[in-house]
Amino acid sequence: MVDAPFARFAGADLPEITSSRATPFYAHDLDGMRQAGSELVASFAGAAHLVAYAVKANSSATVLRTLLGAGTGADVVSGPELDLALRCGAQPDRIVFSGVAKTDDEIDRAIAAGIASIHVESIEEIARVASRARVLARRASVSVRVNPALAKEAIATHSHVATGHDEAKFGVLADDMRYAIAALAREGDAIDPVGVSAHVGSQLTEVGPYLESAAALIAIAQEFRKEFASTMRLVDTGGGMGIDYGAGCGVVPGDFVRAVRPLLERAGLGDLRHVIEPGRCLVAPYVVLVSRVVQTKASPSRPELRWLLVDAGMNDLLRPALYQANHRVAVIAGGSGEARPWRVVGPVCESSDDFGLHELPEGAPAIVCFRDAGAYGFTMASAYNGRALPGEVFLSGGRVVHEVPRAPAERWVEDRLKA
Ligand code: LLP
């Protein structure tokens, strides 16, 4: 059976939108994102909260403004992401900043902006933030990112995106928290200890590991509050809410919030601001990467070898090459006959430039799209192999409301001539 063509997306006609545009480009459903943001905000049911959207997942200003408009704040991991969030209108007290190796300049910007929390990831960073705050004659709001040190096997996700195990570089080990607390107390003239945070991993398709991490964090938060009762304001249980890439996902993002709330209430922490840092779930399902088929390739002597050569490559969408991620491929236009397996590959000179085997029509389609490409798609794109970055099209109410076309190929040549 051949799937019906994926012609309509976000209420718009994809073949028509593609006909006048260079491919590959990412097409964004802003209405879908807005609704996902609102639903997640509503899942707190009135409790003090901050949905700090992880800007690294998709940092297009149009996306960021859409989510901010739906009631989110921002989770940033670099000075430029912080500047972007501020320039898109994020209120400083709705921004948190994580990262294991923040530079002095990045720490300075965060302190100067007065953001809700600088999430420190090591005991050493506490003294660095304090000394920068003294230089700026400001106080810094600081949370400690805790590494809940779960068993690696307990975090059911790809090993490259599991962070909350004890050999990960992220956060302060739960066993080391007393040293972090002592360091915060020592730097009390420059730092307000405002909370604790954790992030166990990404693309979690069940709440179990998230709850386990939250439970460990909550025990630490209770200790933290005893020490810093007057300044503690937040508990940040992190991002990681998974989506259905086609293999199924039994949870919706709000389920993670609804599961953690009772734990916080029971621990006497229900009055604190409950922060979460979702990235993927707010953007991934609402974007497709549109690509033209360049040609087919077959081996007359090995008929089982058949490739569909498309104009999107691993430089445009890195996830399959880096994490063996599967992005469903759908037909936008063309194609005839019964479905058969095609190996869909891009133009980049790497064996890993391979999007996997997909059931597509025997008579090759002309335009296809990779689904669920809104998170860690464009943000991880590169110009490898002299390839221009993909274009971006933003849809709302069934029409294109904004776009950044794919850069002309000559621009890459001009740039490299300068080097
Ligand atoms: N907070 C922290 C501290 C993080 O490290 C991350 C993601 C997030 C929040 C957002 O996680 P999300 O809700 O999006 O799962 N490039 C990989 C994912 C890397 C995630 C890095 N950290 C991928 O394409 O699957």
CSV table of C-alpha atoms and ligand atoms in Angstrom, one decimal, residues 52 54 56-57 75 77 98-99 119 121 145 160-161 163 170 197-199 201-204 236 238-242 245 276-282 319 322-323 325 327 375-377 380, ligand 1:
chain,number,residue,atom,x,y,z
A,52,ALA,CA,11.6,27.4,29.7
A,54,ALA,CA,15.2,25.0,25.1
A,56,LYS,CA,18.9,24.9,21.1
A,57,ALA,CA,16.2,22.7,19.6
A,75,ASP,CA,16.3,27.9,28.4
A,77,VAL,CA,23.1,27.5,26.6
A,98,SER,CA,22.7,26.0,31.6
A,99,GLY,CA,26.1,24.9,30.2
A,119,HIS,CA,22.4,27.0,36.3
A,121,GLU,CA,27.2,22.8,36.5
A,145,ARG,CA,22.3,21.6,38.2
A,160,HIS,CA,24.4,10.3,23.0
A,161,VAL,CA,21.5,12.1,24.5
A,163,THR,CA,22.9,13.1,30.4
A,170,PHE,CA,26.8,17.5,33.2
A,197,SER,CA,17.8,21.7,38.5
A,198,ALA,CA,18.3,18.4,36.7
A,199,HIS,CA,18.0,17.1,33.1
A,201,GLY,CA,18.1,13.0,29.0
A,202,SER,CA,16.3,13.6,25.8
A,203,GLN,CA,13.6,11.8,23.8
A,204,LEU,CA,12.1,10.1,26.8
A,236,ASP,CA,13.8,22.8,37.6
A,238,GLY,CA,14.5,19.6,33.1
A,239,GLY,CA,13.4,18.8,29.5
A,240,GLY,CA,13.5,15.6,27.6
A,241,MET,CA,9.8,15.0,26.8
A,242,GLY,CA,9.8,12.7,23.8
A,245,TYR,CA,8.9,9.6,15.5
A,276,ILE,CA,10.8,22.6,33.0
A,277,GLU,CA,13.1,22.9,29.9
A,278,PRO,CA,11.4,21.3,27.0
A,279,GLY,CA,12.8,21.7,23.5
A,280,ARG,CA,12.0,18.9,21.2
A,281,CYS,CA,8.3,18.3,22.1
A,282,LEU,CA,7.4,21.9,21.3
A,319,ARG,CA,20.1,13.2,13.4
A,322,LEU,CA,24.6,11.0,14.4
A,323,TYR,CA,22.0,9.0,16.4
A,325,ALA,CA,17.5,8.4,14.2
A,327,HIS,CA,12.7,10.3,10.3
A,375,ALA,CA,14.0,19.9,16.7
A,376,TYR,CA,17.8,19.7,16.3
A,377,GLY,CA,17.3,20.0,12.5
A,380,MET,CA,22.6,21.3,13.8
B,1,LLP,N1,17.8,21.1,29.2
B,1,LLP,C1,19.1,20.7,29.1
B,1,LLP,C2,20.0,20.9,30.2
B,1,LLP,C3,19.5,20.0,27.9
B,1,LLP,O1,20.7,19.5,27.8
B,1,LLP,C4,18.5,19.7,26.9
B,1,LLP,C5,18.9,19.1,25.7
B,1,LLP,C6,17.2,20.2,27.1
B,1,LLP,C7,16.9,20.9,28.2
B,1,LLP,C8,16.1,20.0,26.0
B,1,LLP,O2,15.9,18.7,25.8
B,1,LLP,P1,14.6,18.2,24.9
B,1,LLP,O3,13.4,18.6,25.6
B,1,LLP,O4,14.8,18.8,23.6
B,1,LLP,O5,14.8,16.7,24.9
B,1,LLP,N2,20.5,16.7,19.3
B,1,LLP,C9,19.9,15.6,20.1
B,1,LLP,C10,19.3,16.1,21.4
B,1,LLP,C11,20.3,16.8,22.3
B,1,LLP,C12,19.6,17.3,23.5
B,1,LLP,C13,20.6,18.1,24.2
B,1,LLP,N3,20.1,18.7,25.4
B,1,LLP,C14,18.8,15.1,19.1
B,1,LLP,O6,18.7,15.5,18.0
B,1,LLP,O7,18.1,14.1,19.5
